[in-house]
XYZ file of C-alpha atoms in Angstrom:
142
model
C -101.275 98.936 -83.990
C -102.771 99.010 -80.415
C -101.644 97.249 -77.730
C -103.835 95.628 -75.159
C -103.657 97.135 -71.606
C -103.052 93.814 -69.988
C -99.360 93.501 -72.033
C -98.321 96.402 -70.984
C -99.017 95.306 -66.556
C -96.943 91.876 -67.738
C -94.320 94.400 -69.508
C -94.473 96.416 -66.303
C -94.090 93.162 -64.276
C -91.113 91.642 -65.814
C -89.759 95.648 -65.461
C -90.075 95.197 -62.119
C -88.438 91.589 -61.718
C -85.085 92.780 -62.776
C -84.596 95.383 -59.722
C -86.023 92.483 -57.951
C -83.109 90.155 -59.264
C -80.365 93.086 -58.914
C -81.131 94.455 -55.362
C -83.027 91.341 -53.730
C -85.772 93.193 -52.017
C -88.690 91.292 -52.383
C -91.230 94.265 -52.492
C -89.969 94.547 -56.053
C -91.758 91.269 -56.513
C -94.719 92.234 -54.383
C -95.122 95.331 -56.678
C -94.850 92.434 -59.742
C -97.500 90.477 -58.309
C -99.850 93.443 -58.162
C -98.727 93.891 -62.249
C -99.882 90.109 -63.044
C -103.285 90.858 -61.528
C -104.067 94.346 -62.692
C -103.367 92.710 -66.091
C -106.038 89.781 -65.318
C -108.213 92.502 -64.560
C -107.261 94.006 -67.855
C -107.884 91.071 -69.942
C -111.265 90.733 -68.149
C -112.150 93.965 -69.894
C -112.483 95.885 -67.071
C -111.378 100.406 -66.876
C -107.736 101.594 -66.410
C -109.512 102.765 -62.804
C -110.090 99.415 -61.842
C -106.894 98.028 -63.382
C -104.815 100.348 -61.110
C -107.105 99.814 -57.711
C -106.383 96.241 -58.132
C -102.272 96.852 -58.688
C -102.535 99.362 -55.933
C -104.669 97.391 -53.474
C -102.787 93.750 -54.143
C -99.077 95.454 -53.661
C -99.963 97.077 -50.645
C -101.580 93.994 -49.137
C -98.911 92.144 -50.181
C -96.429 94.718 -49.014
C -98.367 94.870 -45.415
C -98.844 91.478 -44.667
C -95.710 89.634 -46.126
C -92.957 91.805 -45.464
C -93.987 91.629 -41.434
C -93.650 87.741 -41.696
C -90.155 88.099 -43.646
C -88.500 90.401 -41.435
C -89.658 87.835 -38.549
C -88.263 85.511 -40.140
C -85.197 86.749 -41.057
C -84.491 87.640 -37.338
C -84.528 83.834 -36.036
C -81.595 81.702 -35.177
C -82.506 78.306 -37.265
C -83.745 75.547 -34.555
C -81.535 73.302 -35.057
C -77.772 73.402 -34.836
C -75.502 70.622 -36.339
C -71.819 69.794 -36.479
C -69.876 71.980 -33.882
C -72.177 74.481 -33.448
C -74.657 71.775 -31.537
C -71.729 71.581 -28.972
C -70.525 74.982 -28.069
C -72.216 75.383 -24.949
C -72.817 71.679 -23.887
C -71.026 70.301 -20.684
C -68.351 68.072 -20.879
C -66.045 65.708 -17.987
C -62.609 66.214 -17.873
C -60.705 62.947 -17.911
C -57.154 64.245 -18.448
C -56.065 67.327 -16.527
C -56.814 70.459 -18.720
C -54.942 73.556 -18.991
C -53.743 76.275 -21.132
C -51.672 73.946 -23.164
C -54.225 70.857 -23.933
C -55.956 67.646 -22.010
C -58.498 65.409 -22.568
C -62.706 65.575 -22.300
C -65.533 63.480 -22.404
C -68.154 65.384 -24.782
C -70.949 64.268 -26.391
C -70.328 60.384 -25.363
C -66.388 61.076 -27.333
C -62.781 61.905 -25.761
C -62.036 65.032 -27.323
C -58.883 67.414 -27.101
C -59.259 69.962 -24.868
C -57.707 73.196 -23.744
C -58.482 75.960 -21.018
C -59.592 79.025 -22.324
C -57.772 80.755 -19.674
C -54.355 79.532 -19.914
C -54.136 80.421 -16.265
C -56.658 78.133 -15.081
C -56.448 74.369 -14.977
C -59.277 71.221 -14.382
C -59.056 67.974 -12.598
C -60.247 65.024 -13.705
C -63.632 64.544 -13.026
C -64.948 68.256 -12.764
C -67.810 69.394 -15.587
C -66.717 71.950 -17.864
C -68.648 74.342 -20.715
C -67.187 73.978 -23.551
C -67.162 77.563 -25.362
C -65.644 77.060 -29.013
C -64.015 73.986 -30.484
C -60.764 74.747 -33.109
C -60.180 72.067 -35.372
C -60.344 69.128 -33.058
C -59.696 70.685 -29.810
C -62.515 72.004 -27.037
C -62.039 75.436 -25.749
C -63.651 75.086 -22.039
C -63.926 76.934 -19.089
């Protein structure tokens, strides 16, 4: 019993989808992309010569041009920040005296908590602050 060429590029694909699933680097599934087609190629009759110049040429491109666009990708902060995150960094007014051991802020439109971030240092109503971290429901500023 002989097997067709093209079953063995879709045995050789699914081969290489379970490093893919293990490790998680996607040029396992590039290289299983290039499989798929050499097999199309395969069932279109065409030589083992053309059947690997097709894997060969179709991994590399995908290798080359998506793997640049990943590791781009990978790299960025996401655009927008929600919850907490959105107000490290944001000024606030102090409306209670703040100091190492807690007062009260204006942030965001809200009275939050508040404490200094140097215990040392303390702000009067009415000066802007940055507010640097938040802890449950209390701004760290300074």
């Amino acid at each position: 019993m002989d097997i067709d060429a093209w079953v063995w590029w879709l045995v050789g694909a699914a081969a290489l989808g379970i490093p893919l699933v293990i490790t998680a680097m996607p040029e396992f599934g590039m290289f299983a992309v290039g499989a798929v087609a050499a097999a199309v190629v395969a069932g279109l009759g065409l030589g083992a010569v053309s059947q690997v110049l097709v894997f060969v040429v179709v991994s590399v491109a995908l290798v080359a041009v998506v793997r640049p666009i990943a590791n781009r990708h990978s790299r960025q902060r996401p655009g927008l920040t929600t919850g907490i995150d959105a107000l490290k960094g944001r000024q606030a007014v102090v409306l209670e005296r703040v100091d190492g051991s807690g007062g009260r802020i204006k942030l965001a439109g809200e009275i939050w908590s508040a404490r200094s971030l140097d215990s040392d240092r303390a702000y009067e109503p009415g000066q802007e602050v940055d507010v640097v971290d938040i802890e449950g429901a209390t701004a760290i500023v300074l």
